[in-house]
Amino acid sequence: MKRLVVVGNGMAACRLLEELTRLAPDLYQITVVGDEPFAGYNRVMLSPLLGGSTDENTITTHPHQWYRERSIRLITGTPVVAIHRGRRQVETAAGHVLDYDRLLLATGAGPRQLPVDGVGLKGVVSFRDLYDVRRLLSLSAARVVVVGGGFLGLEAADALVKQGHDVTLVHSRGHLLNQQLDEAAGHRLQKDLEARGIKFVMHARTQSIEGCSVRKKEDKKGSSSYSSDRVAAVHLADGQRLPADYVVQAVGIVPRAELAAQAGLTVNQGVRVDDTLQTFDPAIYAIGECVEHRERTFGLVAPLYEQASVCASHLAEMGHRRYLYADSATRLKISGIDLVSCGDFLGEKRNEIEQGETLQLSLPDSYRRLQIRDNRVVGMVLYGDVSDAPFFETLWRDSTDISALRETLLLGEAFCKRPGDKGDNAEGVAA
């Protein structure tokens, strides 16, 4: 049997193992090395875990028994520290030396650090893995400042409020989720989250994190010393001071590509791969958040799973597939708040020939924005009632001509005459 070593045990790696053991169950002797001391778990469910609506057993997707049943050797709690490409070996911090015929890098991404003084103080944490959630769950009721108004920041803030913390979220832009929502939907989201107890400071940049003086033990001469090693406050560029016991960084992720770079693989933003997810070394593949494909890096689950499927087919020596990025809709994972966003919802990719138009519907409990160009949906934002999201997504993904639906399109599928339907009136029937 050929030897396959998988570096990383996240969601992309687990999906590849599922596909590979289905396609070629007897082709490889597989060893998986994960730096976390856990079996495979669903990182997407960390927010509900922090909010108390699920538990660790429930979010564990691939328990140890799953690996044993497939004769996969799982090494956890130690990172790979070196790749020796000439000898086709990897070395772990715990001293394992593993030979490989094929090597898969699925090292994921780490939390981006705030580029400010005080980021190393005790009480500055990230929200990225199970360790982080355990740490946040262990906190007594405290003042928490969350920096970042993207998905992770909002999910962390909402979960921490449910845990009884006094939470203030700092965002540098004028509305939340500014990369996924337009201004109207962003303001609705902020209003709904304020009703849950989250405070917001918008148009604000973090300038520094202030430490507080902590008294150390007296020395033999009876002298005491003090050090500023714990968080006391967050200072903003406009002069505001926000008292804080903890600061949660949620300002993006950075591909973990250091190991690949040390091994001499091509690294730009992430590990460079071709359409088969292969690096320039034909024995080494890479998938997930650590990779860069056609100048793009990744953070959503859908493209990671597609990469895993394509790469598995090549590792299984059935390589006829190629990975090409396909845009996908994004959704917020906060209980009771529904939103869907996809495509060019702001109409920013307009050309001189076709300027496009915006269709909007604003109701007390619902907001819809559809961006139209050349009689096709090129982007959308739905907030509140998202029941028609699959209908709009299909129109968007298939680039369907909506000329016959234009007058009732915003009302949703039940009011639209389907393309190809006969009849003079525009009232269609629901599916």
mmCIF file of N, CA and C in Angstrom, residues 167-275:
data_model
loop_
_atom_site.group_PDB
_atom_site.id
_atom_site.type_symbol
_atom_site.label_atom_id
_atom_site.label_comp_id
_atom_site.label_asym_id
_atom_site.label_seq_id
_atom_site.Cartn_x
_atom_site.Cartn_y
_atom_site.Cartn_z
ATOM 1 N N VAL A 167 -21.103 43.095 26.653
ATOM 2 C CA VAL A 167 -20.364 43.007 25.391
ATOM 3 C C VAL A 167 -20.507 44.294 24.578
ATOM 4 N N THR A 168 -19.360 44.800 24.141
ATOM 5 C CA THR A 168 -19.309 45.927 23.202
ATOM 6 C C THR A 168 -18.546 45.481 21.974
ATOM 7 N N LEU A 169 -19.119 45.706 20.809
ATOM 8 C CA LEU A 169 -18.456 45.335 19.559
ATOM 9 C C LEU A 169 -17.969 46.586 18.841
ATOM 10 N N VAL A 170 -16.705 46.554 18.432
ATOM 11 C CA VAL A 170 -16.070 47.670 17.729
ATOM 12 C C VAL A 170 -15.889 47.284 16.265
ATOM 13 N N HIS A 171 -16.368 48.153 15.372
ATOM 14 C CA HIS A 171 -16.246 47.878 13.935
ATOM 15 C C HIS A 171 -15.748 49.125 13.226
ATOM 16 N N SER A 172 -14.852 48.930 12.276
ATOM 17 C CA SER A 172 -14.220 50.071 11.613
ATOM 18 C C SER A 172 -15.087 50.696 10.535
ATOM 19 N N ARG A 173 -16.117 49.997 10.086
ATOM 20 C CA ARG A 173 -16.968 50.512 9.012
ATOM 21 C C ARG A 173 -18.287 51.047 9.558
ATOM 22 N N GLY A 174 -19.122 51.560 8.639
ATOM 23 C CA GLY A 174 -20.371 52.193 9.053
ATOM 24 C C GLY A 174 -21.511 51.234 9.284
ATOM 25 N N HIS A 175 -21.427 50.023 8.729
ATOM 26 C CA HIS A 175 -22.469 49.036 8.993
ATOM 27 C C HIS A 175 -21.858 47.653 9.101
ATOM 28 N N LEU A 176 -22.568 46.762 9.769
ATOM 29 C CA LEU A 176 -22.069 45.417 10.038
ATOM 30 C C LEU A 176 -22.059 44.577 8.761
ATOM 31 N N LEU A 177 -21.186 43.582 8.758
ATOM 32 C CA LEU A 177 -21.062 42.674 7.614
ATOM 33 C C LEU A 177 -20.990 43.458 6.307
ATOM 34 N N ASN A 178 -20.119 44.461 6.279
ATOM 35 C CA ASN A 178 -20.079 45.353 5.122
ATOM 36 C C ASN A 178 -19.641 44.655 3.838
ATOM 37 N N GLN A 179 -19.050 43.452 3.952
ATOM 38 C CA GLN A 179 -18.679 42.714 2.746
ATOM 39 C C GLN A 179 -19.807 41.800 2.272
ATOM 40 N N GLN A 180 -20.825 41.610 3.097
ATOM 41 C CA GLN A 180 -21.928 40.716 2.733
ATOM 42 C C GLN A 180 -23.280 41.415 2.659
ATOM 43 N N LEU A 181 -23.426 42.578 3.280
ATOM 44 C CA LEU A 181 -24.714 43.261 3.333
ATOM 45 C C LEU A 181 -24.594 44.689 2.832
ATOM 46 N N ASP A 182 -25.698 45.203 2.295
ATOM 47 C CA ASP A 182 -25.738 46.623 1.990
ATOM 48 C C ASP A 182 -26.049 47.396 3.276
ATOM 49 N N GLU A 183 -26.065 48.712 3.175
ATOM 50 C CA GLU A 183 -26.213 49.540 4.372
ATOM 51 C C GLU A 183 -27.543 49.318 5.069
ATOM 52 N N ALA A 184 -28.619 49.188 4.298
ATOM 53 C CA ALA A 184 -29.942 49.025 4.906
ATOM 54 C C ALA A 184 -30.038 47.739 5.713
ATOM 55 N N ALA A 185 -29.564 46.637 5.150
ATOM 56 C CA ALA A 185 -29.604 45.362 5.875
ATOM 57 C C ALA A 185 -28.650 45.371 7.063
ATOM 58 N N GLY A 186 -27.493 46.009 6.894
ATOM 59 C CA GLY A 186 -26.531 46.095 7.991
ATOM 60 C C GLY A 186 -27.085 46.838 9.190
ATOM 61 N N HIS A 187 -27.831 47.916 8.928
ATOM 62 C CA HIS A 187 -28.430 48.672 10.031
ATOM 63 C C HIS A 187 -29.549 47.880 10.701
ATOM 64 N N ARG A 188 -30.306 47.115 9.931
ATOM 65 C CA ARG A 188 -31.333 46.255 10.531
ATOM 66 C C ARG A 188 -30.694 45.227 11.463
ATOM 67 N N LEU A 189 -29.610 44.651 10.994
ATOM 68 C CA LEU A 189 -28.915 43.655 11.808
ATOM 69 C C LEU A 189 -28.424 44.278 13.110
ATOM 70 N N GLN A 190 -27.852 45.463 13.043
ATOM 71 C CA GLN A 190 -27.368 46.120 14.253
ATOM 72 C C GLN A 190 -28.511 46.388 15.228
ATOM 73 N N LYS A 191 -29.628 46.851 14.719
ATOM 74 C CA LYS A 191 -30.775 47.139 15.587
ATOM 75 C C LYS A 191 -31.256 45.877 16.284
ATOM 76 N N ASP A 192 -31.321 44.769 15.551
ATOM 77 C CA ASP A 192 -31.781 43.512 16.149
ATOM 78 C C ASP A 192 -30.804 43.005 17.205
ATOM 79 N N LEU A 193 -29.516 43.178 16.974
ATOM 80 C CA LEU A 193 -28.526 42.721 17.946
ATOM 81 C C LEU A 193 -28.458 43.639 19.160
ATOM 82 N N GLU A 194 -28.705 44.927 18.953
ATOM 83 C CA GLU A 194 -28.776 45.843 20.096
ATOM 84 C C GLU A 194 -29.928 45.449 21.013
ATOM 85 N N ALA A 195 -31.031 44.972 20.446
ATOM 86 C CA ALA A 195 -32.163 44.542 21.258
ATOM 87 C C ALA A 195 -31.808 43.337 22.114
ATOM 88 N N ARG A 196 -30.761 42.605 21.719
ATOM 89 C CA ARG A 196 -30.315 41.450 22.500
ATOM 90 C C ARG A 196 -29.309 41.835 23.577
ATOM 91 N N GLY A 197 -28.863 43.089 23.559
ATOM 92 C CA GLY A 197 -27.956 43.550 24.602
ATOM 93 C C GLY A 197 -26.552 43.873 24.161
ATOM 94 N N ILE A 198 -26.241 43.729 22.887
ATOM 95 C CA ILE A 198 -24.900 44.054 22.399
ATOM 96 C C ILE A 198 -24.814 45.555 22.141
ATOM 97 N N LYS A 199 -23.737 46.178 22.608
ATOM 98 C CA LYS A 199 -23.479 47.588 22.326
ATOM 99 C C LYS A 199 -22.498 47.688 21.161
ATOM 100 N N PHE A 200 -22.624 48.737 20.364
ATOM 101 C CA PHE A 200 -21.797 48.877 19.175
ATOM 102 C C PHE A 200 -21.101 50.230 19.155
ATOM 103 N N VAL A 201 -19.861 50.217 18.689
ATOM 104 C CA VAL A 201 -19.129 51.442 18.389
ATOM 105 C C VAL A 201 -18.684 51.308 16.933
ATOM 106 N N MET A 202 -19.292 52.107 16.056
ATOM 107 C CA MET A 202 -19.035 52.001 14.627
ATOM 108 C C MET A 202 -18.053 53.085 14.177
ATOM 109 N N HIS A 203 -17.543 52.917 12.953
ATOM 110 C CA HIS A 203 -16.549 53.848 12.403
ATOM 111 C C HIS A 203 -15.383 54.025 13.376
ATOM 112 N N ALA A 204 -14.960 52.935 14.003
ATOM 113 C CA ALA A 204 -13.944 53.039 15.063
ATOM 114 C C ALA A 204 -12.790 52.081 14.789
ATOM 115 N N ARG A 205 -11.596 52.573 14.965
ATOM 116 C CA ARG A 205 -10.400 51.747 14.798
ATOM 117 C C ARG A 205 -9.685 51.585 16.139
ATOM 118 N N THR A 206 -9.289 50.357 16.415
ATOM 119 C CA THR A 206 -8.576 50.076 17.658
ATOM 120 C C THR A 206 -7.158 50.604 17.552
ATOM 121 N N GLN A 207 -6.774 51.443 18.500
ATOM 122 C CA GLN A 207 -5.441 52.032 18.482
ATOM 123 C C GLN A 207 -4.473 51.288 19.387
ATOM 124 N N SER A 208 -4.943 50.860 20.548
ATOM 125 C CA SER A 208 -4.082 50.122 21.474
ATOM 126 C C SER A 208 -4.946 49.438 22.522
ATOM 127 N N ILE A 209 -4.324 48.483 23.206
ATOM 128 C CA ILE A 209 -4.989 47.792 24.315
ATOM 129 C C ILE A 209 -4.215 48.110 25.583
ATOM 130 N N GLU A 210 -4.904 48.658 26.545
ATOM 131 C CA GLU A 210 -4.280 49.105 27.795
ATOM 132 C C GLU A 210 -4.211 47.957 28.793
ATOM 133 N N GLY A 211 -3.086 47.847 29.482
ATOM 134 C CA GLY A 211 -2.933 46.862 30.532
ATOM 135 C C GLY A 211 -3.116 47.477 31.903
ATOM 136 N N CYS A 212 -3.424 46.653 32.878
ATOM 137 C CA CYS A 212 -3.571 47.141 34.246
ATOM 138 C C CYS A 212 -2.421 46.614 35.101
ATOM 139 N N SER A 213 -2.130 47.332 36.154
ATOM 140 C CA SER A 213 -1.037 46.957 37.042
ATOM 141 C C SER A 213 -1.471 45.811 37.947
ATOM 142 N N VAL A 214 -0.701 44.757 37.932
ATOM 143 C CA VAL A 214 -0.955 43.594 38.766
ATOM 144 C C VAL A 214 0.224 43.416 39.717
ATOM 145 N N ARG A 215 -0.081 43.298 40.988
ATOM 146 C CA ARG A 215 0.985 43.177 41.981
ATOM 147 C C ARG A 215 1.542 41.769 41.987
ATOM 148 N N LYS A 216 2.833 41.667 41.857
ATOM 149 C CA LYS A 216 3.497 40.374 41.943
ATOM 150 C C LYS A 216 3.835 40.056 43.394
ATOM 151 N N LYS A 217 4.284 38.866 43.651
ATOM 152 C CA LYS A 217 4.663 38.464 45.002
ATOM 153 C C LYS A 217 5.870 39.266 45.475
ATOM 154 N N GLU A 218 5.906 39.511 46.756
ATOM 155 C CA GLU A 218 7.042 40.224 47.327
ATOM 156 C C GLU A 218 8.285 39.353 47.268
ATOM 157 N N ASP A 219 9.444 40.007 47.042
ATOM 158 C CA ASP A 219 10.687 39.254 47.036
ATOM 159 C C ASP A 219 11.186 39.073 48.468
ATOM 160 N N LYS A 220 12.369 38.498 48.632
ATOM 161 C CA LYS A 220 12.894 38.195 49.967
ATOM 162 C C LYS A 220 13.145 39.448 50.786
ATOM 163 N N LYS A 221 13.348 40.570 50.135
ATOM 164 C CA LYS A 221 13.610 41.820 50.842
ATOM 165 C C LYS A 221 12.321 42.559 51.184
ATOM 166 N N GLY A 222 11.187 41.977 50.804
ATOM 167 C CA GLY A 222 9.907 42.611 51.122
ATOM 168 C C GLY A 222 9.445 43.620 50.105
ATOM 169 N N SER A 223 10.142 43.719 48.966
ATOM 170 C CA SER A 223 9.752 44.680 47.940
ATOM 171 C C SER A 223 8.728 44.051 46.993
ATOM 172 N N SER A 224 7.771 44.856 46.576
ATOM 173 C CA SER A 224 6.752 44.403 45.631
ATOM 174 C C SER A 224 7.012 45.011 44.263
ATOM 175 N N SER A 225 6.641 44.306 43.245
ATOM 176 C CA SER A 225 6.758 44.832 41.888
ATOM 177 C C SER A 225 5.421 44.699 41.180
ATOM 178 N N TYR A 226 5.228 45.504 40.177
ATOM 179 C CA TYR A 226 3.971 45.529 39.445
ATOM 180 C C TYR A 226 4.241 45.358 37.952
ATOM 181 N N SER A 227 3.304 44.754 37.283
ATOM 182 C CA SER A 227 3.445 44.599 35.831
ATOM 183 C C SER A 227 2.089 44.789 35.169
ATOM 184 N N SER A 228 2.105 45.341 33.979
ATOM 185 C CA SER A 228 0.866 45.543 33.226
ATOM 186 C C SER A 228 0.688 44.369 32.279
ATOM 187 N N ASP A 229 0.152 43.290 32.811
ATOM 188 C CA ASP A 229 0.056 42.096 31.981
ATOM 189 C C ASP A 229 -1.368 41.631 31.749
ATOM 190 N N ARG A 230 -2.355 42.396 32.230
ATOM 191 C CA ARG A 230 -3.750 42.032 31.990
ATOM 192 C C ARG A 230 -4.480 43.181 31.315
ATOM 193 N N VAL A 231 -5.499 42.829 30.546
ATOM 194 C CA VAL A 231 -6.278 43.827 29.827
ATOM 195 C C VAL A 231 -7.043 44.712 30.804
ATOM 196 N N ALA A 232 -7.035 46.023 30.535
ATOM 197 C CA ALA A 232 -7.822 46.964 31.326
ATOM 198 C C ALA A 232 -8.804 47.742 30.457
ATOM 199 N N ALA A 233 -8.404 48.031 29.211
ATOM 200 C CA ALA A 233 -9.272 48.837 28.350
ATOM 201 C C ALA A 233 -8.788 48.775 26.910
ATOM 202 N N VAL A 234 -9.674 49.166 26.022
ATOM 203 C CA VAL A 234 -9.337 49.305 24.605
ATOM 204 C C VAL A 234 -9.393 50.784 24.257
ATOM 205 N N HIS A 235 -8.332 51.292 23.650
ATOM 206 C CA HIS A 235 -8.280 52.684 23.218
ATOM 207 C C HIS A 235 -8.558 52.753 21.720
ATOM 208 N N LEU A 236 -9.475 53.642 21.337
ATOM 209 C CA LEU A 236 -9.821 53.820 19.941
ATOM 210 C C LEU A 236 -9.118 55.048 19.371
ATOM 211 N N ALA A 237 -9.029 55.101 18.058
ATOM 212 C CA ALA A 237 -8.287 56.184 17.407
ATOM 213 C C ALA A 237 -8.922 57.544 17.641
ATOM 214 N N ASP A 238 -10.236 57.596 17.918
ATOM 215 C CA ASP A 238 -10.895 58.883 18.153
ATOM 216 C C ASP A 238 -10.805 59.339 19.600
ATOM 217 N N GLY A 239 -10.069 58.587 20.423
ATOM 218 C CA GLY A 239 -9.867 58.984 21.809
ATOM 219 C C GLY A 239 -10.743 58.264 22.818
ATOM 220 N N GLN A 240 -11.705 57.493 22.369
ATOM 221 C CA GLN A 240 -12.553 56.758 23.306
ATOM 222 C C GLN A 240 -11.757 55.671 24.025
ATOM 223 N N ARG A 241 -12.130 55.459 25.278
ATOM 224 C CA ARG A 241 -11.538 54.391 26.090
ATOM 225 C C ARG A 241 -12.665 53.472 26.532
ATOM 226 N N LEU A 242 -12.572 52.207 26.138
ATOM 227 C CA LEU A 242 -13.598 51.235 26.484
ATOM 228 C C LEU A 242 -13.043 50.287 27.543
ATOM 229 N N PRO A 243 -13.513 50.382 28.798
ATOM 230 C CA PRO A 243 -13.032 49.449 29.828
ATOM 231 C C PRO A 243 -13.326 48.014 29.419
ATOM 232 N N ALA A 244 -12.380 47.120 29.687
ATOM 233 C CA ALA A 244 -12.544 45.723 29.268
ATOM 234 C C ALA A 244 -11.752 44.802 30.176
ATOM 235 N N ASP A 245 -12.337 43.653 30.445
ATOM 236 C CA ASP A 245 -11.612 42.581 31.126
ATOM 237 C C ASP A 245 -11.044 41.586 30.116
ATOM 238 N N TYR A 246 -11.711 41.518 28.962
ATOM 239 C CA TYR A 246 -11.256 40.628 27.892
ATOM 240 C C TYR A 246 -11.481 41.309 26.549
ATOM 241 N N VAL A 247 -10.626 40.982 25.599
ATOM 242 C CA VAL A 247 -10.759 41.465 24.228
ATOM 243 C C VAL A 247 -10.758 40.250 23.306
ATOM 244 N N VAL A 248 -11.779 40.156 22.460
ATOM 245 C CA VAL A 248 -11.859 39.072 21.485
ATOM 246 C C VAL A 248 -11.501 39.625 20.114
ATOM 247 N N GLN A 249 -10.443 39.091 19.526
ATOM 248 C CA GLN A 249 -10.030 39.496 18.181
ATOM 249 C C GLN A 249 -10.832 38.695 17.148
ATOM 250 N N ALA A 250 -11.517 39.391 16.270
ATOM 251 C CA ALA A 250 -12.260 38.727 15.197
ATOM 252 C C ALA A 250 -12.097 39.565 13.929
ATOM 253 N N VAL A 251 -10.857 39.689 13.500
ATOM 254 C CA VAL A 251 -10.531 40.588 12.383
ATOM 255 C C VAL A 251 -9.998 39.820 11.181
ATOM 256 N N GLY A 252 -10.456 38.581 11.030
ATOM 257 C CA GLY A 252 -10.075 37.825 9.849
ATOM 258 C C GLY A 252 -9.130 36.678 10.154
ATOM 259 N N ILE A 253 -8.770 35.961 9.102
ATOM 260 C CA ILE A 253 -7.892 34.798 9.225
ATOM 261 C C ILE A 253 -6.713 34.925 8.271
ATOM 262 N N VAL A 254 -5.664 34.161 8.575
ATOM 263 C CA VAL A 254 -4.445 34.145 7.765
ATOM 264 C C VAL A 254 -4.096 32.695 7.454
ATOM 265 N N PRO A 255 -3.926 32.326 6.175
ATOM 266 C CA PRO A 255 -3.568 30.945 5.848
ATOM 267 C C PRO A 255 -2.309 30.496 6.583
ATOM 268 N N ARG A 256 -2.338 29.278 7.123
ATOM 269 C CA ARG A 256 -1.163 28.718 7.787
ATOM 270 C C ARG A 256 -0.295 28.046 6.713
ATOM 271 N N ALA A 257 0.668 28.784 6.224
ATOM 272 C CA ALA A 257 1.495 28.301 5.122
ATOM 273 C C ALA A 257 2.981 28.270 5.477
ATOM 274 N N GLU A 258 3.304 28.500 6.760
ATOM 275 C CA GLU A 258 4.717 28.554 7.147
ATOM 276 C C GLU A 258 5.425 27.222 6.900
ATOM 277 N N LEU A 259 4.754 26.129 7.205
ATOM 278 C CA LEU A 259 5.361 24.810 7.028
ATOM 279 C C LEU A 259 5.697 24.567 5.561
ATOM 280 N N ALA A 260 4.774 24.929 4.679
ATOM 281 C CA ALA A 260 5.018 24.771 3.248
ATOM 282 C C ALA A 260 6.164 25.656 2.778
ATOM 283 N N ALA A 261 6.219 26.874 3.287
ATOM 284 C CA ALA A 261 7.298 27.783 2.899
ATOM 285 C C ALA A 261 8.657 27.249 3.348
ATOM 286 N N GLN A 262 8.710 26.715 4.560
ATOM 287 C CA GLN A 262 9.963 26.154 5.063
ATOM 288 C C GLN A 262 10.425 24.974 4.221
ATOM 289 N N ALA A 263 9.468 24.271 3.614
ATOM 290 C CA ALA A 263 9.805 23.116 2.782
ATOM 291 C C ALA A 263 10.165 23.519 1.360
ATOM 292 N N GLY A 264 10.086 24.811 1.056
ATOM 293 C CA GLY A 264 10.468 25.288 -0.263
ATOM 294 C C GLY A 264 9.346 25.270 -1.281
ATOM 295 N N LEU A 265 8.107 25.059 -0.824
ATOM 296 C CA LEU A 265 6.975 25.119 -1.746
ATOM 297 C C LEU A 265 6.635 26.578 -2.050
ATOM 298 N N THR A 266 5.955 26.806 -3.150
ATOM 299 C CA THR A 266 5.597 28.163 -3.536
ATOM 300 C C THR A 266 4.459 28.677 -2.662
ATOM 301 N N VAL A 267 4.701 29.797 -2.006
ATOM 302 C CA VAL A 267 3.718 30.392 -1.105
ATOM 303 C C VAL A 267 3.597 31.863 -1.433
ATOM 304 N N ASN A 268 2.386 32.327 -1.618
ATOM 305 C CA ASN A 268 2.121 33.747 -1.769
ATOM 306 C C ASN A 268 1.248 34.158 -0.591
ATOM 307 N N GLN A 269 -0.054 34.343 -0.815
ATOM 308 C CA GLN A 269 -0.950 34.512 0.330
ATOM 309 C C GLN A 269 -1.136 33.176 1.053
ATOM 310 N N GLY A 270 -1.188 32.103 0.288
ATOM 311 C CA GLY A 270 -1.297 30.751 0.822
ATOM 312 C C GLY A 270 -0.438 29.822 -0.009
ATOM 313 N N VAL A 271 -0.571 28.526 0.200
ATOM 314 C CA VAL A 271 0.193 27.537 -0.556
ATOM 315 C C VAL A 271 -0.370 27.493 -1.979
ATOM 316 N N ARG A 272 0.461 27.773 -2.958
ATOM 317 C CA ARG A 272 -0.006 27.826 -4.336
ATOM 318 C C ARG A 272 -0.296 26.429 -4.861
ATOM 319 N N VAL A 273 -1.496 26.256 -5.437
ATOM 320 C CA VAL A 273 -1.903 24.972 -6.010
ATOM 321 C C VAL A 273 -2.493 25.198 -7.389
ATOM 322 N N ASP A 274 -2.497 24.110 -8.211
ATOM 323 C CA ASP A 274 -3.111 24.189 -9.534
ATOM 324 C C ASP A 274 -4.549 23.676 -9.461
ATOM 325 N N ASP A 275 -5.148 23.434 -10.602
ATOM 326 C CA ASP A 275 -6.554 23.046 -10.621
ATOM 327 C C ASP A 275 -6.801 21.634 -10.095
#
